[in-house]
mmCIF file of C-alpha atoms in Angstrom:
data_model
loop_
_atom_site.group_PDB
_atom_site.id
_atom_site.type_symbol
_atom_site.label_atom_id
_atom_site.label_comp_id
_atom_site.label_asym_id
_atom_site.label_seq_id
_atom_site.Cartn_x
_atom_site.Cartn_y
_atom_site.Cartn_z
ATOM 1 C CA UNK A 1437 -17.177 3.032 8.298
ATOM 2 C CA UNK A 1438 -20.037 0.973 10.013
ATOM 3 C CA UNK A 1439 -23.440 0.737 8.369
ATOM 4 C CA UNK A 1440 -24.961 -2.025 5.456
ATOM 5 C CA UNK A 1441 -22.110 -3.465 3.654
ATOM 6 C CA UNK A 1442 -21.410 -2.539 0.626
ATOM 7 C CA UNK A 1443 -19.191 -2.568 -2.263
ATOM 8 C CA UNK A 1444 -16.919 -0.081 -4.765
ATOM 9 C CA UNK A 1445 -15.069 0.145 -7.497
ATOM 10 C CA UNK A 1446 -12.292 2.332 -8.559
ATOM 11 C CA UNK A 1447 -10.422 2.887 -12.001
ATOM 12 C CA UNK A 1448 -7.649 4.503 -10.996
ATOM 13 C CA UNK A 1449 -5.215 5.493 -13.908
ATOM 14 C CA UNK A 1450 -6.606 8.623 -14.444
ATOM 15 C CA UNK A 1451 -7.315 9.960 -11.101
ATOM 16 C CA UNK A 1452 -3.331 8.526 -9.930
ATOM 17 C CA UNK A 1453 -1.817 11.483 -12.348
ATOM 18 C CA UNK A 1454 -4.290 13.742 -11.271
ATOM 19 C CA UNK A 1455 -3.352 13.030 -7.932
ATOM 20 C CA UNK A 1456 0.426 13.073 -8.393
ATOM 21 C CA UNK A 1457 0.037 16.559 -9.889
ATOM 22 C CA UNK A 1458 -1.919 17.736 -7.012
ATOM 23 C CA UNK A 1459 0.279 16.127 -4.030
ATOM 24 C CA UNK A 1460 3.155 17.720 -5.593
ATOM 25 C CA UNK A 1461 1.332 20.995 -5.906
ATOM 26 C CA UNK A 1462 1.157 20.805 -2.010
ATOM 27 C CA UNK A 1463 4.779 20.004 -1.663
ATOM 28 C CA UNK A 1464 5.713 23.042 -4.559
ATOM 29 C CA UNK A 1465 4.017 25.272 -1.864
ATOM 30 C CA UNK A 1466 5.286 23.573 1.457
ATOM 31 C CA UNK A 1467 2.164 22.531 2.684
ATOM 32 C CA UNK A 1468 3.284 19.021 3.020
ATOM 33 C CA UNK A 1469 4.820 17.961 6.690
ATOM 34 C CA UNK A 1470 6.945 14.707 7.242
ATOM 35 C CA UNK A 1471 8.184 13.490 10.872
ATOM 36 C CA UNK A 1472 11.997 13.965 10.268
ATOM 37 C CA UNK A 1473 13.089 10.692 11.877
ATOM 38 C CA UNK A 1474 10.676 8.621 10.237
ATOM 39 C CA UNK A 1475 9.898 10.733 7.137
ATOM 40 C CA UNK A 1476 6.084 9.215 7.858
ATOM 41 C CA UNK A 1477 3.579 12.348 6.899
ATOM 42 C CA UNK A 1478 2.067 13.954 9.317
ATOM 43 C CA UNK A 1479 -1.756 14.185 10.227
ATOM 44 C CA UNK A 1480 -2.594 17.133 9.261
ATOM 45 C CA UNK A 1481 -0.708 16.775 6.192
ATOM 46 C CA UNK A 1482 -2.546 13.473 5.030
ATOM 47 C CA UNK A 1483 -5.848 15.338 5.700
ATOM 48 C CA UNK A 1484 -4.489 17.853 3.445
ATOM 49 C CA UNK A 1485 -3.841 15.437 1.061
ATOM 50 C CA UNK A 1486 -7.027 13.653 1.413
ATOM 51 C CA UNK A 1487 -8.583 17.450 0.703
ATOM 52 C CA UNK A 1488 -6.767 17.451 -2.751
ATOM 53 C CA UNK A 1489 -7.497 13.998 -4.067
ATOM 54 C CA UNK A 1490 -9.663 13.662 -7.133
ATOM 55 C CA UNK A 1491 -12.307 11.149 -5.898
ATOM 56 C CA UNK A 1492 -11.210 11.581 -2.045
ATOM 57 C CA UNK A 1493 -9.645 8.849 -0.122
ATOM 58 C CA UNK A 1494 -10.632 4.970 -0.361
ATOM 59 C CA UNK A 1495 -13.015 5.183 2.875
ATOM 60 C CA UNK A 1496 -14.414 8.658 4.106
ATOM 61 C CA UNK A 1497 -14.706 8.977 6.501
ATOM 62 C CA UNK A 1498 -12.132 6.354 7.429
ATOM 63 C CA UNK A 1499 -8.441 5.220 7.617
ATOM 64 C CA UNK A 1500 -6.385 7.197 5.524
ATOM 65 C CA UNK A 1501 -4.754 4.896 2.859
ATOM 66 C CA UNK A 1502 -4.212 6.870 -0.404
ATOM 67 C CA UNK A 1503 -3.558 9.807 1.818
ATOM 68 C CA UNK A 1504 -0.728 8.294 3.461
ATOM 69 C CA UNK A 1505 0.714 6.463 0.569
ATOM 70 C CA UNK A 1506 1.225 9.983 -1.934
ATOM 71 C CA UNK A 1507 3.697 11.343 0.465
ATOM 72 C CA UNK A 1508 5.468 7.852 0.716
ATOM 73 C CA UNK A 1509 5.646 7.463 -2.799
ATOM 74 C CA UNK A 1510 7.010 10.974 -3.773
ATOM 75 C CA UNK A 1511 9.481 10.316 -1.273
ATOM 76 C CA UNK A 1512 10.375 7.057 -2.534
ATOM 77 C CA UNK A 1513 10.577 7.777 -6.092
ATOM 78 C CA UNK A 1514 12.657 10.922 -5.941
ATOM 79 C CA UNK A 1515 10.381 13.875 -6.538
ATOM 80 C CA UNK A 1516 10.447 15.145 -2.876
ATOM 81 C CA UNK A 1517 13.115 15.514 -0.244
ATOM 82 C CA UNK A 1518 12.787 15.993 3.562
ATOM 83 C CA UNK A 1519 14.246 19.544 4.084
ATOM 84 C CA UNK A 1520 13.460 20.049 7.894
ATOM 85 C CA UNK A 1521 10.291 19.255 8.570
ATOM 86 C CA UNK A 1522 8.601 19.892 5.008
ATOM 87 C CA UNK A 1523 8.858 18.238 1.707
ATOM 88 C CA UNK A 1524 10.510 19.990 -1.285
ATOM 89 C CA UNK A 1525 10.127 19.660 -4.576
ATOM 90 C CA UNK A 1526 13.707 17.976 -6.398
ATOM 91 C CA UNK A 1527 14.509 18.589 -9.993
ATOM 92 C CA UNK A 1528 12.640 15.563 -11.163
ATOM 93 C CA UNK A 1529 9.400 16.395 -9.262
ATOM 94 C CA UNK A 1530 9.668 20.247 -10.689
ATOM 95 C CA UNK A 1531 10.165 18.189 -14.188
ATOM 96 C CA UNK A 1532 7.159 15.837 -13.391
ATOM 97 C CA UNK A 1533 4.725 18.934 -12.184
ATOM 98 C CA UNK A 1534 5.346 20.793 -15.264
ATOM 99 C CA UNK A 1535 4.750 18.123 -17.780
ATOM 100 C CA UNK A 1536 2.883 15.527 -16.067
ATOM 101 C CA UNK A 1537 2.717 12.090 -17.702
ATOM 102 C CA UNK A 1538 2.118 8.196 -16.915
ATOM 103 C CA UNK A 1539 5.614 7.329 -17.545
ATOM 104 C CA UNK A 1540 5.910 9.233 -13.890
ATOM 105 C CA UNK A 1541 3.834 6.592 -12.239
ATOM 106 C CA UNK A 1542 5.629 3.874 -13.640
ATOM 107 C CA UNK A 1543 8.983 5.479 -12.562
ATOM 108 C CA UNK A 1544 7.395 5.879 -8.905
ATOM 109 C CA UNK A 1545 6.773 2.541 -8.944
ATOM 110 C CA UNK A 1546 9.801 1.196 -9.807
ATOM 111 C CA UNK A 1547 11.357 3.291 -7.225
ATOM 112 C CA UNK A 1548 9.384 2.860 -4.860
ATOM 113 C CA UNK A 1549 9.945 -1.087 -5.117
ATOM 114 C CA UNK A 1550 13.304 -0.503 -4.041
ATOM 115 C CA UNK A 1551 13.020 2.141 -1.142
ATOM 116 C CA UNK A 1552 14.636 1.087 1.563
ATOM 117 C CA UNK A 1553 13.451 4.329 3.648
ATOM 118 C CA UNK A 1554 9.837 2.786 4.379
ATOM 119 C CA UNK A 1555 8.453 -0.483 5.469
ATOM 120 C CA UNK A 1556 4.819 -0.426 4.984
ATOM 121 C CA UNK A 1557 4.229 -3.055 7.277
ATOM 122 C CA UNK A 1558 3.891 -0.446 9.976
ATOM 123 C CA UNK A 1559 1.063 0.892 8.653
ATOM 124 C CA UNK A 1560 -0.587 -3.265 10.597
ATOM 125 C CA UNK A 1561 -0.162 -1.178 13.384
ATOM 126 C CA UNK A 1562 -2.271 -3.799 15.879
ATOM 127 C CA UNK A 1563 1.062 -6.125 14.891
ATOM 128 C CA UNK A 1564 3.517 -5.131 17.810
ATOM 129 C CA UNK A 1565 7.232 -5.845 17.775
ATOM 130 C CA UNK A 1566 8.160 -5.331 14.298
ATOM 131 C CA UNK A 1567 11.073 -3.079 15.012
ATOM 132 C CA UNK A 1568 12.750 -6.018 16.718
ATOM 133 C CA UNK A 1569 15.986 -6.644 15.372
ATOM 134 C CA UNK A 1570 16.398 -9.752 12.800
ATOM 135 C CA UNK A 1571 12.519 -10.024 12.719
ATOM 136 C CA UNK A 1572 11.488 -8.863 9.239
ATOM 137 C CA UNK A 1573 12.625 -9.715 6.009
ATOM 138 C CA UNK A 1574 13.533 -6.952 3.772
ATOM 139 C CA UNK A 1575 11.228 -4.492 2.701
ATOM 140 C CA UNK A 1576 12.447 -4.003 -1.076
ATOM 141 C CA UNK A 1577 12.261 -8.099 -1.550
ATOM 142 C CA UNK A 1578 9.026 -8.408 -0.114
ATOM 143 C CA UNK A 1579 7.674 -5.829 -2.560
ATOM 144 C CA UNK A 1580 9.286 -7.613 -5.295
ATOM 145 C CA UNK A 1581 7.433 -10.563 -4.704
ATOM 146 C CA UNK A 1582 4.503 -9.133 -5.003
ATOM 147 C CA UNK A 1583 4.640 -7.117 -8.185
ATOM 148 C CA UNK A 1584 5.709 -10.576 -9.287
ATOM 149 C CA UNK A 1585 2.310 -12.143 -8.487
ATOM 150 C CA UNK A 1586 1.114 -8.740 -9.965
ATOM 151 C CA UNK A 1587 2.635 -9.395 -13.247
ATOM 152 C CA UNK A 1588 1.654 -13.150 -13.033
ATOM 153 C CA UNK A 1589 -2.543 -11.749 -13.482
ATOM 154 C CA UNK A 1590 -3.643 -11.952 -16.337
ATOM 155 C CA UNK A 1591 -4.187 -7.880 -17.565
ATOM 156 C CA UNK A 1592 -7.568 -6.600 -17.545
ATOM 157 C CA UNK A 1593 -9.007 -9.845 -15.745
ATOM 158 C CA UNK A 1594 -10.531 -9.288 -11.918
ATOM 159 C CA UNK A 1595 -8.724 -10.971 -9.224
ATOM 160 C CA UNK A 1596 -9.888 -12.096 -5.600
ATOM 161 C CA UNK A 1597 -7.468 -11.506 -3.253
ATOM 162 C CA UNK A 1598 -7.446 -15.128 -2.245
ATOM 163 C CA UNK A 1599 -6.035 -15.720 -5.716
ATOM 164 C CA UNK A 1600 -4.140 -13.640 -5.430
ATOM 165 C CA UNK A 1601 -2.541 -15.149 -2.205
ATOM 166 C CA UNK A 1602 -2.254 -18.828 -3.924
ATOM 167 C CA UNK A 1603 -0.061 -16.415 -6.364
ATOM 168 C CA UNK A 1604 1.822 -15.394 -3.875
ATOM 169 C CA UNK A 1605 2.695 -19.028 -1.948
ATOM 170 C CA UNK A 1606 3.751 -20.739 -5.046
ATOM 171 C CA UNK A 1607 7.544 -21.714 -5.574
ATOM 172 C CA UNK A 1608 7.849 -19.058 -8.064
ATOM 173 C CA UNK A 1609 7.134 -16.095 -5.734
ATOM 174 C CA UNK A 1610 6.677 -17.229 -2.401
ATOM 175 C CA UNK A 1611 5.949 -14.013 0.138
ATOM 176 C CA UNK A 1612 8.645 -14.249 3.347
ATOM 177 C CA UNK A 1613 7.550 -11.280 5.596
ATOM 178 C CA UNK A 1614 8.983 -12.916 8.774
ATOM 179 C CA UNK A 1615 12.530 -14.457 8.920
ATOM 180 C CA UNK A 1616 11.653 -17.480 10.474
ATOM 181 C CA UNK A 1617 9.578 -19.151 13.411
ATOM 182 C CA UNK A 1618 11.536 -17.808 16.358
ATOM 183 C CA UNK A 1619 10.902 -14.000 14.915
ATOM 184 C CA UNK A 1620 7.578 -15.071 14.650
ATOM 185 C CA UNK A 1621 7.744 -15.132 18.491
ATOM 186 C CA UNK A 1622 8.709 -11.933 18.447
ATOM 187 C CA UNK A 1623 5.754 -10.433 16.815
ATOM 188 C CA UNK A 1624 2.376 -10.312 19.160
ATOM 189 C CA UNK A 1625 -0.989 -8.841 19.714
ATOM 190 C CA UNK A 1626 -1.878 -6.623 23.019
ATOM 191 C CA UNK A 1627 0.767 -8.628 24.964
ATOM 192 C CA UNK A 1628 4.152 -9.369 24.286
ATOM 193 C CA UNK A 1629 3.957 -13.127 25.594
ATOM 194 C CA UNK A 1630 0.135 -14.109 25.592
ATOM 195 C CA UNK A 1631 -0.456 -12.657 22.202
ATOM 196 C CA UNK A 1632 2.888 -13.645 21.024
ATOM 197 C CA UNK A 1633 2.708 -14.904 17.081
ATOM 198 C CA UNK A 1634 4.387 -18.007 17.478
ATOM 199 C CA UNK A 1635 1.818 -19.818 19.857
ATOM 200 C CA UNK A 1636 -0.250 -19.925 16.124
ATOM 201 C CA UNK A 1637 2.601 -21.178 14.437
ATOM 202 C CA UNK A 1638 2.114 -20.799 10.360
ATOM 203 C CA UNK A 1639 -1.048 -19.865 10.577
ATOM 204 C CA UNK A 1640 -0.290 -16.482 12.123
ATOM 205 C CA UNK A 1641 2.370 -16.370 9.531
ATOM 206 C CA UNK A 1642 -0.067 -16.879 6.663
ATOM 207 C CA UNK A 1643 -2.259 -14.088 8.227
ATOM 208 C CA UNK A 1644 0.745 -11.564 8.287
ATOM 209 C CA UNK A 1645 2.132 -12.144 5.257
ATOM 210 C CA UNK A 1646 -1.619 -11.868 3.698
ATOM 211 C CA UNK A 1647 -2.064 -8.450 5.563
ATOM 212 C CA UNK A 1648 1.085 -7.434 4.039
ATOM 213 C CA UNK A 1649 0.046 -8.374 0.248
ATOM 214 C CA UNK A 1650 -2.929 -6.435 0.885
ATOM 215 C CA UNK A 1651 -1.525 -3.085 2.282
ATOM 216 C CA UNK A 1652 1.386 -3.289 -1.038
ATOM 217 C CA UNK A 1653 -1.800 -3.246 -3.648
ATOM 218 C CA UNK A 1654 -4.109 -0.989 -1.737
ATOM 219 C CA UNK A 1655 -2.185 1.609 -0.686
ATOM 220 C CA UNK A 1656 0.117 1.698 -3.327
ATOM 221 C CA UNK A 1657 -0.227 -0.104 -6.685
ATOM 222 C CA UNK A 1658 -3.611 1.303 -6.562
ATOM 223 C CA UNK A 1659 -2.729 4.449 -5.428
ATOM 224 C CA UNK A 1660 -0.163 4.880 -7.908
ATOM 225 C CA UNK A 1661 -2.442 3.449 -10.690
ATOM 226 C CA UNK A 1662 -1.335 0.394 -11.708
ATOM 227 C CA UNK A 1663 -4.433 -1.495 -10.488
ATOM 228 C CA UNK A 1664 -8.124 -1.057 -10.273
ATOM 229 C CA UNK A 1665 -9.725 -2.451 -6.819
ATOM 230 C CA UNK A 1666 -13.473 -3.541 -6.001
ATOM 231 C CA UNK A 1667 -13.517 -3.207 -2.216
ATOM 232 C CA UNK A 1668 -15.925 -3.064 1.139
ATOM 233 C CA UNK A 1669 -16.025 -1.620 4.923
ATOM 234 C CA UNK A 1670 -12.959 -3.498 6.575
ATOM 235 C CA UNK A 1671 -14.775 -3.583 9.579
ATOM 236 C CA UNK A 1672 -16.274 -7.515 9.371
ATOM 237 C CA UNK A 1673 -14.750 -8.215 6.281
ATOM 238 C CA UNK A 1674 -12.327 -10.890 7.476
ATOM 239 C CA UNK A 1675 -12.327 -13.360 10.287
ATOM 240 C CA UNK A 1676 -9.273 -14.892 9.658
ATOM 241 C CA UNK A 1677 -7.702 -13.733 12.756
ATOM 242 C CA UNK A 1678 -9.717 -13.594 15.450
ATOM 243 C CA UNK A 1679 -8.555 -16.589 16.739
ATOM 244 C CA UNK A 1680 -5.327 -14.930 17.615
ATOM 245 C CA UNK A 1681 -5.299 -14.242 21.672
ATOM 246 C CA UNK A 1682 -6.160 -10.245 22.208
ATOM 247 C CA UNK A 1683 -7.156 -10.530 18.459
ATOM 248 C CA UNK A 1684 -10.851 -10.946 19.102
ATOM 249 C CA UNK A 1685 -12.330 -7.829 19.958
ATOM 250 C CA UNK A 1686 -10.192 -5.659 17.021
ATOM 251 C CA UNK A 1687 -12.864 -4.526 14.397
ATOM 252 C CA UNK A 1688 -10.597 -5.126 12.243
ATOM 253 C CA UNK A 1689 -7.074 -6.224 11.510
ATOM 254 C CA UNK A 1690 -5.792 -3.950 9.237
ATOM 255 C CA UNK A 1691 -6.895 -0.899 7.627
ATOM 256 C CA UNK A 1692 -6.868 -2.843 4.433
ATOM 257 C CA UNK A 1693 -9.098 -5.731 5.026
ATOM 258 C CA UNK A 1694 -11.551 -4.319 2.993
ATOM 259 C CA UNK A 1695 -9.524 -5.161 0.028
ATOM 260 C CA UNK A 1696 -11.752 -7.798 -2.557
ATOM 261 C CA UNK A 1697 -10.138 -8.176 -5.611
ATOM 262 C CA UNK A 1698 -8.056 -5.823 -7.857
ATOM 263 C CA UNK A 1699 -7.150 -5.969 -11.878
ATOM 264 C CA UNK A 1700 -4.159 -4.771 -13.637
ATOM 265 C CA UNK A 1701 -5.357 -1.972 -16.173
ATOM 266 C CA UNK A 1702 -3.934 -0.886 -19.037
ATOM 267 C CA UNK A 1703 -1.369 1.141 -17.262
ATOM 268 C CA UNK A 1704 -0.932 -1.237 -14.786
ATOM 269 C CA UNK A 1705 0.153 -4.112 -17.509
ATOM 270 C CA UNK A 1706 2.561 -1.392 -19.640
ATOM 271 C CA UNK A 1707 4.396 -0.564 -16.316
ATOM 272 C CA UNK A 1708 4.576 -4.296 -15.521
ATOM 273 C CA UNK A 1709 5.409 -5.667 -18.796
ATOM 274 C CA UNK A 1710 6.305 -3.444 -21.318
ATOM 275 C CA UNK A 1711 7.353 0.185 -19.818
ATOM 276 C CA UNK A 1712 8.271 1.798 -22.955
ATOM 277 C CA UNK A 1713 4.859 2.134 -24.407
ATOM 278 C CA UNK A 1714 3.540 3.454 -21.584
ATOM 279 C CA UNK A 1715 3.514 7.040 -22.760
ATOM 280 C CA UNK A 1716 1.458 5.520 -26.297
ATOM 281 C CA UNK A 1717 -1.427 4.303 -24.133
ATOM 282 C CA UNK A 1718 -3.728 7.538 -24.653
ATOM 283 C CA UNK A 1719 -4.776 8.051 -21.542
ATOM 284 C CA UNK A 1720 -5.903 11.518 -20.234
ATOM 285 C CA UNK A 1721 -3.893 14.062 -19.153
ATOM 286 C CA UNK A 1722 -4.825 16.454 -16.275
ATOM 287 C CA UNK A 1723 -4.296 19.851 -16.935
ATOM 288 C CA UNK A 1724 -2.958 22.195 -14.616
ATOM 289 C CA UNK A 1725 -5.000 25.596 -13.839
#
């Protein structure tokens, strides 16, 4: 992902139905792998994924992101259970794959918003510690918060990320990722006690909390549709953090640093705002062959 810098767009409605048809395709013929304990999808399964999407992944060759997220978000919003080690179709996703519509994506999002199976701040994987006990703050409020800010944007309107964070740190919807300043010890970079969190204090709260915003609209409001992104090479993108000790040398900080600005689309502001008419909005429908 090295190279001249350079930046992309992607409307991505159209190609999120197209997508969800195809990932649960793979699942219809068991192609699609999960770890059972975790119910994370397995490498070889996001390449496979990554095969079938319309437009590819975000980055290729690069971090997986949309590849990752379809198998999260199926799981999430009910269309596919963990039978062993592979993903099955269950009688909503048969439902969904043989009359595919938008209304789906706004149903996976909703669902998704309240999963309490997956924390997606694992996928910061250079933040160690987060499986500490009374470290995090839930997963389903955190994601709340943000589709707040998301429904705070004005529709059809591009957004910097950075406005995104003010968004995000007013009273109305302030984003908690971390429970307080002694977790914030408990989170670190490289080593447990130099590259501890807390010897930064809020600003290495602001950064995680930032990271975490980033990786909810990347990897899944966009992959799911509900927002088009403009978006560069993570690697150099942000400096924010490489004042953090064992921070320095990381390329980057998170897969999704890359991230520039997004805007709600059409779907995006029916799922947000006014779900009902979602299935009115004309938008094309991929067939199936």
């Amino acid at each position: 992902m090295g190279g001249e810098r350079t930046e992309q767009t992607r409307y991505t409605a159209p190609d999120a139905l197209s997508n969800l048809v195809a990932v649960l395709e793979l699942v219809a013929d068991g192609d699609v792998r999960c770890a059972a304990g975790s119910r994370r999808p397995l490498a070889s399964t996001v390449k496979l994924v990554e095969d079938v999407l319309v437009a590819g992944d975000y980055y290729e060759p690069g971090e997986p992101i949309a590849a990752y997220g379809w198998p999260v978000l199926v799981q999430a919003g009910g269309l596919a259970r963990l039978a062993g080690a592979r993903l099955e179709l269950t009688a909503r996703g048969t439902d969904v794959l043989a009359r595919p519509g938008y209304a789906a994506l706004g149903t996976l999002w909703t669902r998704w918003l309240r999963s309490v199976s997956f924390d997606e701040l694992a996928r910061i994987d250079a933040i160690k510690g987060q499986r500490k006990p009374a470290t995090l703050t839930s997963a389903p409020k955190r994601r709340a918060t943000v589709a707040t800010a998301l429904a705070v944007i004005e529709p059809g309107v591009w957004a910097e990320t950075d406005m995104i964070w003010r968004v995000l740190q007013t009273e109305e919807a302030p984003l908690a990722v971390v429970r307080g300043q002694l977790a914030l010890w408990r989170l670190y970079i490289g080593d447990s006690y130099h590259g501890s969190l807390g010897h930064a204090g809020a600003k290495a709260r602001e950064i995680v909390e930032g990271r975490y915003a980033l990786c909810v609209l990347f990897e899944y409001a966009a992959t799911a549709g509900l927002v088009d992104i403009m978006y560069t090479d993570p690697l150099g993108a942000r400096d924010d953090y490489r004042f953090l000790w064992g921070a320095g040398e990381l390329p980057y900080l998170s897969r999704y640093d890359g991230l520039l600005a997004i805007r709600v689309n059409e779907l995006g502001a029916a799922v947000l705002h006014d779900p009902d008419v979602v299935d009115d909005l004309g938008l094309p429908v991929p067939r199936r062959g």
